[in-house]
PDB file of C-alpha atoms and ligand atoms in Angstrom:
ATOM      1  CA  MET A   5      26.429 -12.793   9.172  1.00 50.00           C
ATOM      2  CA  SER A   6      25.258 -15.571   7.028  1.00 60.00           C
ATOM      3  CA  THR A   7      25.756 -15.083   3.244  1.00 77.00           C
ATOM      4  CA  ILE A   8      22.648 -14.673   0.689  1.00 88.00           C
ATOM      5  CA  ILE A   9      23.112 -17.532  -1.584  1.00 93.00           C
ATOM      6  CA  ARG A  10      22.754 -16.494  -5.537  1.00 96.00           C
ATOM      7  CA  ARG A  11      21.143 -19.422  -7.632  1.00 97.00           C
ATOM      8  CA  THR A  12      22.211 -20.426 -10.565  1.00 97.00           C
ATOM      9  CA  PRO A  13      20.403 -20.646 -13.509  1.00 97.00           C
ATOM     10  CA  ASP A  14      20.420 -24.591 -13.621  1.00 97.00           C
ATOM     11  CA  GLU A  15      19.369 -24.028 -10.061  1.00 98.00           C
ATOM     12  CA  LEU A  16      16.697 -21.494 -10.852  1.00 98.00           C
ATOM     13  CA  MET A  17      15.575 -24.093 -13.520  1.00 98.00           C
ATOM     14  CA  ILE A  18      14.707 -26.940 -10.668  1.00 98.00           C
ATOM     15  CA  MET A  19      13.134 -24.281  -8.504  1.00 98.00           C
ATOM     16  CA  ARG A  20      10.650 -23.204 -10.615  1.00 98.00           C
ATOM     17  CA  GLU A  21       9.310 -27.027 -11.378  1.00 98.00           C
ATOM     18  CA  ALA A  22       9.522 -27.300  -7.355  1.00 98.00           C
ATOM     19  CA  GLY A  23       7.305 -24.099  -7.810  1.00 98.00           C
ATOM     20  CA  ARG A  24       5.320 -24.894 -10.544  1.00 98.00           C
ATOM     21  CA  ILE A  25       4.082 -28.362  -8.870  1.00 98.00           C
ATOM     22  CA  ASN A  26       3.476 -26.583  -5.385  1.00 98.00           C
ATOM     23  CA  ALA A  27       1.299 -24.047  -7.388  1.00 98.00           C
ATOM     24  CA  MET A  28      -0.814 -27.556  -8.703  1.00 98.00           C
ATOM     25  CA  ALA A  29      -0.875 -28.394  -5.395  1.00 98.00           C
ATOM     26  CA  LEU A  30      -2.522 -25.649  -4.181  1.00 98.00           C
ATOM     27  CA  GLN A  31      -4.596 -25.267  -7.423  1.00 98.00           C
ATOM     28  CA  ALA A  32      -5.866 -28.914  -6.692  1.00 98.00           C
ATOM     29  CA  MET A  33      -7.119 -28.048  -3.076  1.00 98.00           C
ATOM     30  CA  ARG A  34      -8.507 -24.417  -4.350  1.00 98.00           C
ATOM     31  CA  GLU A  35     -10.876 -26.115  -6.656  1.00 98.00           C
ATOM     32  CA  ALA A  36     -11.925 -28.738  -3.807  1.00 98.00           C
ATOM     33  CA  VAL A  37     -12.494 -25.865  -1.106  1.00 98.00           C
ATOM     34  CA  ARG A  38     -16.427 -25.923  -0.395  1.00 98.00           C
ATOM     35  CA  PRO A  39     -18.431 -26.604   2.775  1.00 98.00           C
ATOM     36  CA  GLY A  40     -18.341 -30.085   4.216  1.00 98.00           C
ATOM     37  CA  ILE A  41     -15.013 -30.860   3.152  1.00 98.00           C
ATOM     38  CA  SER A  42     -12.372 -31.657   6.106  1.00 98.00           C
ATOM     39  CA  THR A  43      -8.624 -30.044   5.955  1.00 98.00           C
ATOM     40  CA  LYS A  44      -7.525 -33.624   5.807  1.00 98.00           C
ATOM     41  CA  GLU A  45      -9.242 -34.143   2.738  1.00 98.00           C
ATOM     42  CA  LEU A  46      -7.374 -31.117   1.153  1.00 98.00           C
ATOM     43  CA  ASP A  47      -3.966 -32.190   2.673  1.00 98.00           C
ATOM     44  CA  ARG A  48      -4.539 -35.832   0.856  1.00 98.00           C
ATOM     45  CA  LEU A  49      -5.502 -33.699  -2.670  1.00 98.00           C
ATOM     46  CA  ALA A  50      -1.880 -31.287  -2.525  1.00 98.00           C
ATOM     47  CA  GLU A  51      -0.362 -34.735  -0.948  1.00 98.00           C
ATOM     48  CA  ASP A  52      -1.222 -36.756  -4.442  1.00 98.00           C
ATOM     49  CA  VAL A  53      -0.187 -33.721  -6.783  1.00 98.00           C
ATOM     50  CA  ILE A  54       3.780 -33.560  -5.075  1.00 98.00           C
ATOM     51  CA  ARG A  55       3.966 -37.576  -4.973  1.00 98.00           C
ATOM     52  CA  LYS A  56       2.602 -37.710  -8.495  1.00 98.00           C
ATOM     53  CA  HIS A  57       4.986 -35.512  -9.541  1.00 98.00           C
ATOM     54  CA  ASN A  58       8.232 -37.040  -8.297  1.00 98.00           C
ATOM     55  CA  ALA A  59       8.539 -34.834  -5.560  1.00 98.00           C
ATOM     56  CA  LYS A  60       8.334 -34.530  -1.439  1.00 98.00           C
ATOM     57  CA  ALA A  61       6.111 -32.714   0.920  1.00 98.00           C
ATOM     58  CA  ALA A  62       8.441 -30.225   2.133  1.00 98.00           C
ATOM     59  CA  PHE A  63       6.688 -29.423   5.358  1.00 97.00           C
ATOM     60  CA  LEU A  64       6.360 -32.839   6.410  1.00 97.00           C
ATOM     61  CA  GLY A  65       8.690 -33.865   9.334  1.00 96.00           C
ATOM     62  CA  TYR A  66       9.744 -30.473   9.549  1.00 95.00           C
ATOM     63  CA  ARG A  67      10.933 -29.305  13.066  1.00 92.00           C
ATOM     64  CA  PRO A  68      12.002 -25.912  13.905  1.00 88.00           C
ATOM     65  CA  TYR A  69      14.427 -25.831  17.251  1.00 87.00           C
ATOM     66  CA  HIS A  70      11.727 -24.447  19.526  1.00 87.00           C
ATOM     67  CA  VAL A  71       9.319 -26.742  18.484  1.00 90.00           C
ATOM     68  CA  PRO A  72       8.860 -30.198  20.503  1.00 91.00           C
ATOM     69  CA  THR A  73       6.840 -32.025  17.838  1.00 91.00           C
ATOM     70  CA  ALA A  74       7.756 -32.416  14.069  1.00 95.00           C
ATOM     71  CA  TYR A  75       5.264 -31.228  11.628  1.00 96.00           C
ATOM     72  CA  PRO A  76       2.864 -34.083  10.447  1.00 97.00           C
ATOM     73  CA  ALA A  77       1.162 -33.268   7.226  1.00 98.00           C
ATOM     74  CA  THR A  78       1.589 -32.124   3.551  1.00 98.00           C
ATOM     75  CA  ILE A  79      -0.018 -28.404   3.900  1.00 98.00           C
ATOM     76  CA  THR A  80      -0.946 -26.061   6.687  1.00 98.00           C
ATOM     77  CA  ALA A  81      -4.809 -25.115   7.135  1.00 98.00           C
ATOM     78  CA  SER A  82      -5.954 -22.881   9.053  1.00 98.00           C
ATOM     79  CA  ILE A  83      -9.584 -21.313   9.315  1.00 98.00           C
ATOM     80  CA  ASN A  84     -10.971 -18.026  10.113  1.00 98.00           C
ATOM     81  CA  ASP A  85      -8.982 -16.344  13.307  1.00 98.00           C
ATOM     82  CA  GLU A  86      -6.299 -19.036  12.460  1.00 98.00           C
ATOM     83  CA  LEU A  87      -3.682 -17.290  10.681  1.00 97.00           C
ATOM     84  CA  VAL A  88      -0.823 -20.329   9.765  1.00 97.00           C
ATOM     85  CA  HIS A  89       0.316 -23.804  10.851  1.00 97.00           C
ATOM     86  CA  GLY A  90      -3.059 -24.983  11.448  1.00 97.00           C
ATOM     87  CA  ILE A  91      -2.468 -29.047  11.274  1.00 98.00           C
ATOM     88  CA  PRO A  92      -5.029 -30.935   8.743  1.00 98.00           C
ATOM     89  CA  SER A  93      -7.566 -32.910  10.418  1.00 98.00           C
ATOM     90  CA  GLU A  94     -10.339 -35.031   9.601  1.00 98.00           C
ATOM     91  CA  ASP A  95     -12.637 -33.051  12.261  1.00 98.00           C
ATOM     92  CA  ARG A  96     -11.873 -29.512  10.913  1.00 98.00           C
ATOM     93  CA  VAL A  97     -15.018 -29.316   8.445  1.00 98.00           C
ATOM     94  CA  LEU A  98     -14.941 -26.301   6.306  1.00 98.00           C
ATOM     95  CA  LYS A  99     -18.435 -24.276   6.962  1.00 98.00           C
ATOM     96  CA  GLU A 100     -20.203 -22.093   4.339  1.00 98.00           C
ATOM     97  CA  GLY A 101     -18.734 -18.182   5.559  1.00 98.00           C
ATOM     98  CA  ASP A 102     -15.307 -19.242   6.773  1.00 98.00           C
ATOM     99  CA  ILE A 103     -12.124 -18.646   5.014  1.00 98.00           C
ATOM    100  CA  ILE A 104      -9.163 -20.913   4.923  1.00 98.00           C
ATOM    101  CA  SER A 105      -5.346 -20.256   4.234  1.00 98.00           C
ATOM    102  CA  LEU A 106      -3.623 -23.176   2.835  1.00 98.00           C
ATOM    103  CA  ASP A 107      -0.130 -23.227   2.936  1.00 98.00           C
ATOM    104  CA  CYS A 108       2.393 -26.175   0.996  1.00 98.00           C
ATOM    105  CA  GLY A 109       5.811 -26.709   0.575  1.00 98.00           C
ATOM    106  CA  THR A 110       7.247 -28.629  -2.102  1.00 98.00           C
ATOM    107  CA  GLN A 111      10.472 -30.455  -2.083  1.00 98.00           C
ATOM    108  CA  TYR A 112      11.574 -31.152  -5.726  1.00 98.00           C
ATOM    109  CA  ASN A 113      15.522 -32.570  -6.674  1.00 98.00           C
ATOM    110  CA  GLY A 114      16.451 -30.858  -3.582  1.00 98.00           C
ATOM    111  CA  TYR A 115      14.927 -27.658  -3.833  1.00 98.00           C
ATOM    112  CA  ILE A 116      12.092 -25.990  -2.527  1.00 98.00           C
ATOM    113  CA  GLY A 117       9.218 -23.915  -3.314  1.00 98.00           C
ATOM    114  CA  ASP A 118       6.617 -22.188  -0.711  1.00 98.00           C
ATOM    115  CA  SER A 119       3.294 -20.785  -1.397  1.00 98.00           C
ATOM    116  CA  ALA A 120      -0.022 -19.826   0.173  1.00 98.00           C
ATOM    117  CA  PHE A 121      -3.354 -18.286  -0.522  1.00 98.00           C
ATOM    118  CA  THR A 122      -6.730 -17.497   1.426  1.00 98.00           C
ATOM    119  CA  MET A 123      -9.800 -17.993   0.256  1.00 98.00           C
ATOM    120  CA  GLY A 124     -13.288 -17.834   1.081  1.00 98.00           C
ATOM    121  CA  VAL A 125     -15.784 -20.944   1.718  1.00 98.00           C
ATOM    122  CA  GLY A 126     -19.069 -20.483  -0.388  1.00 97.00           C
ATOM    123  CA  GLU A 127     -20.442 -16.560   0.513  1.00 97.00           C
ATOM    124  CA  ILE A 128     -18.596 -14.483   2.952  1.00 98.00           C
ATOM    125  CA  SER A 129     -18.602 -11.595   4.193  1.00 98.00           C
ATOM    126  CA  GLU A 130     -17.905  -8.330   2.781  1.00 98.00           C
ATOM    127  CA  GLU A 131     -14.849  -7.509   5.515  1.00 97.00           C
ATOM    128  CA  ALA A 132     -13.677 -10.827   4.805  1.00 98.00           C
ATOM    129  CA  GLN A 133     -13.257 -10.484   1.289  1.00 98.00           C
ATOM    130  CA  ARG A 134     -11.736  -6.927   1.370  1.00 98.00           C
ATOM    131  CA  LEU A 135      -9.466  -8.987   4.018  1.00 98.00           C
ATOM    132  CA  LEU A 136      -8.116 -11.294   1.101  1.00 98.00           C
ATOM    133  CA  ASP A 137      -7.761  -8.738  -1.333  1.00 98.00           C
ATOM    134  CA  VAL A 138      -5.904  -6.189   0.373  1.00 98.00           C
ATOM    135  CA  THR A 139      -3.349  -9.420   1.704  1.00 98.00           C
ATOM    136  CA  GLU A 140      -3.205 -10.729  -1.518  1.00 98.00           C
ATOM    137  CA  ALA A 141      -2.428  -7.336  -3.346  1.00 98.00           C
ATOM    138  CA  ALA A 142      -0.154  -6.311  -0.782  1.00 98.00           C
ATOM    139  CA  LEU A 143       2.119  -9.316  -1.560  1.00 98.00           C
ATOM    140  CA  TYR A 144       2.256  -8.186  -5.084  1.00 98.00           C
ATOM    141  CA  ALA A 145       3.392  -4.944  -4.122  1.00 98.00           C
ATOM    142  CA  GLY A 146       5.856  -6.245  -2.250  1.00 98.00           C
ATOM    143  CA  ILE A 147       6.934  -8.465  -5.123  1.00 98.00           C
ATOM    144  CA  ASP A 148       6.880  -5.504  -7.524  1.00 98.00           C
ATOM    145  CA  LYS A 149       9.681  -4.362  -5.290  1.00 98.00           C
ATOM    146  CA  ALA A 150      12.177  -7.274  -5.425  1.00 98.00           C
ATOM    147  CA  ARG A 151      14.276  -5.485  -7.959  1.00 98.00           C
ATOM    148  CA  ALA A 152      18.031  -5.796  -8.477  1.00 98.00           C
ATOM    149  CA  GLY A 153      19.393  -2.912  -6.508  1.00 97.00           C
ATOM    150  CA  ASN A 154      16.320  -2.383  -4.385  1.00 98.00           C
ATOM    151  CA  GLU A 155      16.925  -3.571  -0.705  1.00 97.00           C
ATOM    152  CA  THR A 156      14.767  -5.678   1.355  1.00 97.00           C
ATOM    153  CA  ARG A 157      13.350  -2.810   3.657  1.00 96.00           C
ATOM    154  CA  ASP A 158      11.548  -1.223   0.636  1.00 97.00           C
ATOM    155  CA  ILE A 159      10.121  -4.602   0.181  1.00 98.00           C
ATOM    156  CA  SER A 160       8.803  -4.400   4.205  1.00 98.00           C
ATOM    157  CA  ARG A 161       8.009  -0.982   4.110  1.00 97.00           C
ATOM    158  CA  THR A 162       5.671  -1.205   1.041  1.00 98.00           C
ATOM    159  CA  ILE A 163       3.781  -4.412   2.535  1.00 98.00           C
ATOM    160  CA  GLN A 164       3.369  -2.315   5.698  1.00 98.00           C
ATOM    161  CA  LYS A 165       2.052   0.625   4.113  1.00 98.00           C
ATOM    162  CA  TYR A 166      -0.224  -0.949   1.924  1.00 98.00           C
ATOM    163  CA  ILE A 167      -1.778  -2.814   4.546  1.00 98.00           C
ATOM    164  CA  GLU A 168      -1.878  -0.703   7.163  1.00 98.00           C
ATOM    165  CA  SER A 169      -2.849   2.320   4.908  1.00 98.00           C
ATOM    166  CA  ARG A 170      -6.405   0.224   4.296  1.00 98.00           C
ATOM    167  CA  GLY A 171      -7.059  -0.210   8.020  1.00 97.00           C
ATOM    168  CA  PHE A 172      -5.707  -3.755   8.562  1.00 98.00           C
ATOM    169  CA  GLY A 173      -3.009  -4.830  10.840  1.00 98.00           C
ATOM    170  CA  VAL A 174       0.420  -6.641   9.808  1.00 98.00           C
ATOM    171  CA  VAL A 175       1.456  -9.472  11.902  1.00 97.00           C
ATOM    172  CA  ARG A 176       5.154  -9.277  13.438  1.00 95.00           C
ATOM    173  CA  GLU A 177       6.070 -12.370  14.286  1.00 95.00           C
ATOM    174  CA  TYR A 178       6.081 -14.034  11.098  1.00 96.00           C
ATOM    175  CA  THR A 179       8.454 -13.142   7.872  1.00 97.00           C
ATOM    176  CA  GLY A 180       9.557 -13.725   4.704  1.00 98.00           C
ATOM    177  CA  HIS A 181      12.522 -15.586   4.653  1.00 98.00           C
ATOM    178  CA  GLY A 182      15.058 -17.037   2.251  1.00 97.00           C
ATOM    179  CA  VAL A 183      14.511 -20.408   0.363  1.00 98.00           C
ATOM    180  CA  GLY A 184      16.349 -22.942  -1.236  1.00 97.00           C
ATOM    181  CA  THR A 185      17.810 -26.365  -0.338  1.00 97.00           C
ATOM    182  CA  GLU A 186      16.454 -25.277   2.756  1.00 95.00           C
ATOM    183  CA  MET A 187      12.799 -23.922   3.507  1.00 94.00           C
ATOM    184  CA  HIS A 188      13.984 -21.353   5.748  1.00 94.00           C
ATOM    185  CA  ALA A 189      17.384 -19.271   5.177  1.00 94.00           C
ATOM    186  CA  GLU A 190      18.738 -15.892   4.806  1.00 94.00           C
ATOM    187  CA  PRO A 191      16.983 -13.363   4.198  1.00 95.00           C
ATOM    188  CA  GLN A 192      14.496 -12.546   6.410  1.00 96.00           C
ATOM    189  CA  ILE A 193      12.285 -10.124   4.984  1.00 97.00           C
ATOM    190  CA  PRO A 194       9.617  -8.675   7.850  1.00 97.00           C
ATOM    191  CA  ASN A 195       6.322  -7.070   6.640  1.00 98.00           C
ATOM    192  CA  TRP A 196       6.692  -4.414   8.485  1.00 97.00           C
ATOM    193  CA  TRP A 197      10.108  -1.300   8.795  1.00 96.00           C
ATOM    194  CA  PRO A 198      10.182   1.779  10.855  1.00 91.00           C
ATOM    195  CA  SER A 199      10.690   4.852   8.304  1.00 85.00           C
ATOM    196  CA  GLY A 200      13.694   6.963   8.123  1.00 78.00           C
ATOM    197  CA  ARG A 201      17.100   5.477   9.089  1.00 77.00           C
ATOM    198  CA  GLN A 202      16.059   3.492  11.755  1.00 80.00           C
ATOM    199  CA  ARG A 203      16.248  -0.507  11.510  1.00 80.00           C
ATOM    200  CA  ALA A 204      13.562  -3.184  12.111  1.00 83.00           C
ATOM    201  CA  ARG A 205      15.185  -4.543  15.769  1.00 85.00           C
ATOM    202  CA  GLY A 206      16.552  -7.990  14.957  1.00 88.00           C
ATOM    203  CA  TYR A 207      16.293  -7.702  11.330  1.00 92.00           C
ATOM    204  CA  ARG A 208      18.824  -6.379   8.420  1.00 92.00           C
ATOM    205  CA  SER A 209      18.345  -4.634   5.024  1.00 95.00           C
ATOM    206  CA  ILE A 210      20.079  -6.595   2.254  1.00 95.00           C
ATOM    207  CA  THR A 211      20.438  -4.931  -1.437  1.00 97.00           C
ATOM    208  CA  LEU A 212      18.896  -7.484  -3.799  1.00 97.00           C
ATOM    209  CA  GLU A 213      21.448  -9.341  -6.544  1.00 97.00           C
ATOM    210  CA  PRO A 214      20.027 -11.209  -9.399  1.00 97.00           C
ATOM    211  CA  GLY A 215      19.403 -15.073  -8.434  1.00 97.00           C
ATOM    212  CA  THR A 216      18.158 -14.501  -4.859  1.00 97.00           C
ATOM    213  CA  VAL A 217      15.492 -16.378  -3.754  1.00 98.00           C
ATOM    214  CA  PHE A 218      13.017 -16.229  -1.478  1.00 98.00           C
ATOM    215  CA  ALA A 219       9.268 -16.051  -0.346  1.00 98.00           C
ATOM    216  CA  LEU A 220       7.310 -12.936   0.472  1.00 98.00           C
ATOM    217  CA  GLU A 221       4.303 -13.483   3.083  1.00 98.00           C
ATOM    218  CA  PRO A 222       2.518 -11.155   4.134  1.00 98.00           C
ATOM    219  CA  MET A 223       0.005 -12.157   6.890  1.00 98.00           C
ATOM    220  CA  VAL A 224      -2.946  -9.609   7.618  1.00 98.00           C
ATOM    221  CA  SER A 225      -5.291  -9.216  10.637  1.00 98.00           C
ATOM    222  CA  ALA A 226      -8.772  -8.069  10.229  1.00 97.00           C
ATOM    223  CA  ARG A 227      -8.047  -5.954  13.892  1.00 95.00           C
ATOM    224  CA  THR A 228      -5.195  -6.178  16.331  1.00 94.00           C
ATOM    225  CA  PRO A 229      -2.241  -8.079  14.657  1.00 95.00           C
ATOM    226  CA  GLN A 230      -0.851  -9.857  18.129  1.00 97.00           C
ATOM    227  CA  THR A 231      -0.489 -13.692  17.514  1.00 97.00           C
ATOM    228  CA  LYS A 232      -0.128 -16.618  19.762  1.00 97.00           C
ATOM    229  CA  VAL A 233       0.593 -20.494  19.233  1.00 96.00           C
ATOM    230  CA  LEU A 234      -1.735 -23.055  20.723  1.00 96.00           C
ATOM    231  CA  SER A 235      -1.157 -26.140  22.926  1.00 95.00           C
ATOM    232  CA  ASP A 236      -0.904 -28.365  19.757  1.00 94.00           C
ATOM    233  CA  HIS A 237       2.483 -25.903  19.441  1.00 94.00           C
ATOM    234  CA  TRP A 238       1.706 -25.340  15.772  1.00 96.00           C
ATOM    235  CA  THR A 239      -1.341 -23.229  15.086  1.00 97.00           C
ATOM    236  CA  VAL A 240      -1.134 -19.879  15.270  1.00 97.00           C
ATOM    237  CA  VAL A 241      -4.224 -17.584  16.181  1.00 98.00           C
ATOM    238  CA  THR A 242      -4.932 -13.740  16.554  1.00 98.00           C
ATOM    239  CA  CYS A 243      -4.815 -13.224  20.954  1.00 97.00           C
ATOM    240  CA  ASP A 244      -8.487 -11.266  19.814  1.00 97.00           C
ATOM    241  CA  GLY A 245     -10.264 -13.778  17.356  1.00 97.00           C
ATOM    242  CA  SER A 246     -10.043 -11.465  14.276  1.00 97.00           C
ATOM    243  CA  LEU A 247     -10.149 -12.859  10.834  1.00 98.00           C
ATOM    244  CA  CYS A 248      -6.802 -13.099   9.354  1.00 98.00           C
ATOM    245  CA  ALA A 249      -5.377 -13.881   5.858  1.00 98.00           C
ATOM    246  CA  HIS A 250      -1.877 -15.149   4.223  1.00 98.00           C
ATOM    247  CA  PHE A 251      -0.546 -14.832   0.899  1.00 98.00           C
ATOM    248  CA  GLU A 252       2.953 -16.054  -0.401  1.00 98.00           C
ATOM    249  CA  HIS A 253       4.863 -16.707  -3.678  1.00 98.00           C
ATOM    250  CA  THR A 254       8.318 -18.013  -3.803  1.00 98.00           C
ATOM    251  CA  ILE A 255      10.122 -15.633  -6.111  1.00 98.00           C
ATOM    252  CA  ALA A 256      13.839 -14.651  -8.028  1.00 98.00           C
ATOM    253  CA  VAL A 257      15.000 -11.314  -8.311  1.00 98.00           C
ATOM    254  CA  THR A 258      16.208 -11.007 -11.813  1.00 98.00           C
ATOM    255  CA  PRO A 259      18.761  -8.751 -13.580  1.00 97.00           C
ATOM    256  CA  GLU A 260      16.516  -6.205 -14.807  1.00 96.00           C
ATOM    257  CA  GLY A 261      12.515  -5.571 -13.957  1.00 97.00           C
ATOM    258  CA  PRO A 262       9.980  -7.258 -11.889  1.00 98.00           C
ATOM    259  CA  PRO A 263      11.066 -10.655 -10.085  1.00 98.00           C
ATOM    260  CA  LEU A 264      10.107 -14.262 -11.455  1.00 98.00           C
ATOM    261  CA  ILE A 265       7.364 -16.016  -9.550  1.00 98.00           C
ATOM    262  CA  LEU A 266       8.328 -18.978  -9.235  1.00 98.00           C
ATOM    263  CA  THR A 267       5.296 -20.539  -7.936  1.00 98.00           C
ATOM    264  CA  THR A 268       2.808 -20.655 -10.420  1.00 98.00           C
ATOM    265  CA  VAL A 269       1.702 -23.454 -12.765  1.00 97.00           C
TER     266      VAL A 269
HETATM  267 MG1   MG B   8       4.425 -21.131   3.186  1.00 85.90          MG
HETATM  268 MG1   MG B   9       7.085 -19.463   3.886  1.00 85.90          MG
END
């Protein structure tokens, strides 16, 4: 059983700066999203912001043990039925009515900030807008539960209930995660959890303590939530082709009250 690291005030100050730079990178992309822009152009914008602040792109070169190729870019850019990990490309050009999920990680003085959002390109359908609104609100409902003394399953259940009660599907294959000097650490925080005394198979629920830092990231499908990975080994899409959304913040549990959101400007 690996231990959950609690960060010191000095570490949290560095993590706040990592998160701030990451948020600025996301903001630069948000302002640039429009029909006709390629996902590679968005990647360059994020890269510029990160480099200008003497930080490093945390995703670039990242390679989990089960993937044969290291990640080749600063951001992941996932369009419509793509959920996460879409690789930026000059050939992927945004169109009016698309939705785009942009995820970015910044490493500053050895510490990482990780956050993401989904937005519409120009005018989007009412259904797509509702999907974005519900996913973002589910993230904030989860964040509100990230208080000292609560358990991680309280967060998981809150996020799941928020999403499913509004008729959308919770993706099971990817979870929130501890963040620090590594991008993915303990605890893992799924966006779902069985009710009562049952456990989520493969996960444990831990009691939150001040100084614990993790990313929450609900991933939501408009219809069925099953996903698959494309042959590029990275891009995750919904199996039924339905639209999906993803919002993420890195947060730190405080001694009292709601957590500190580290990934804001
Ligand atoms: Mg992320
Ligand atoms: Mg993450």
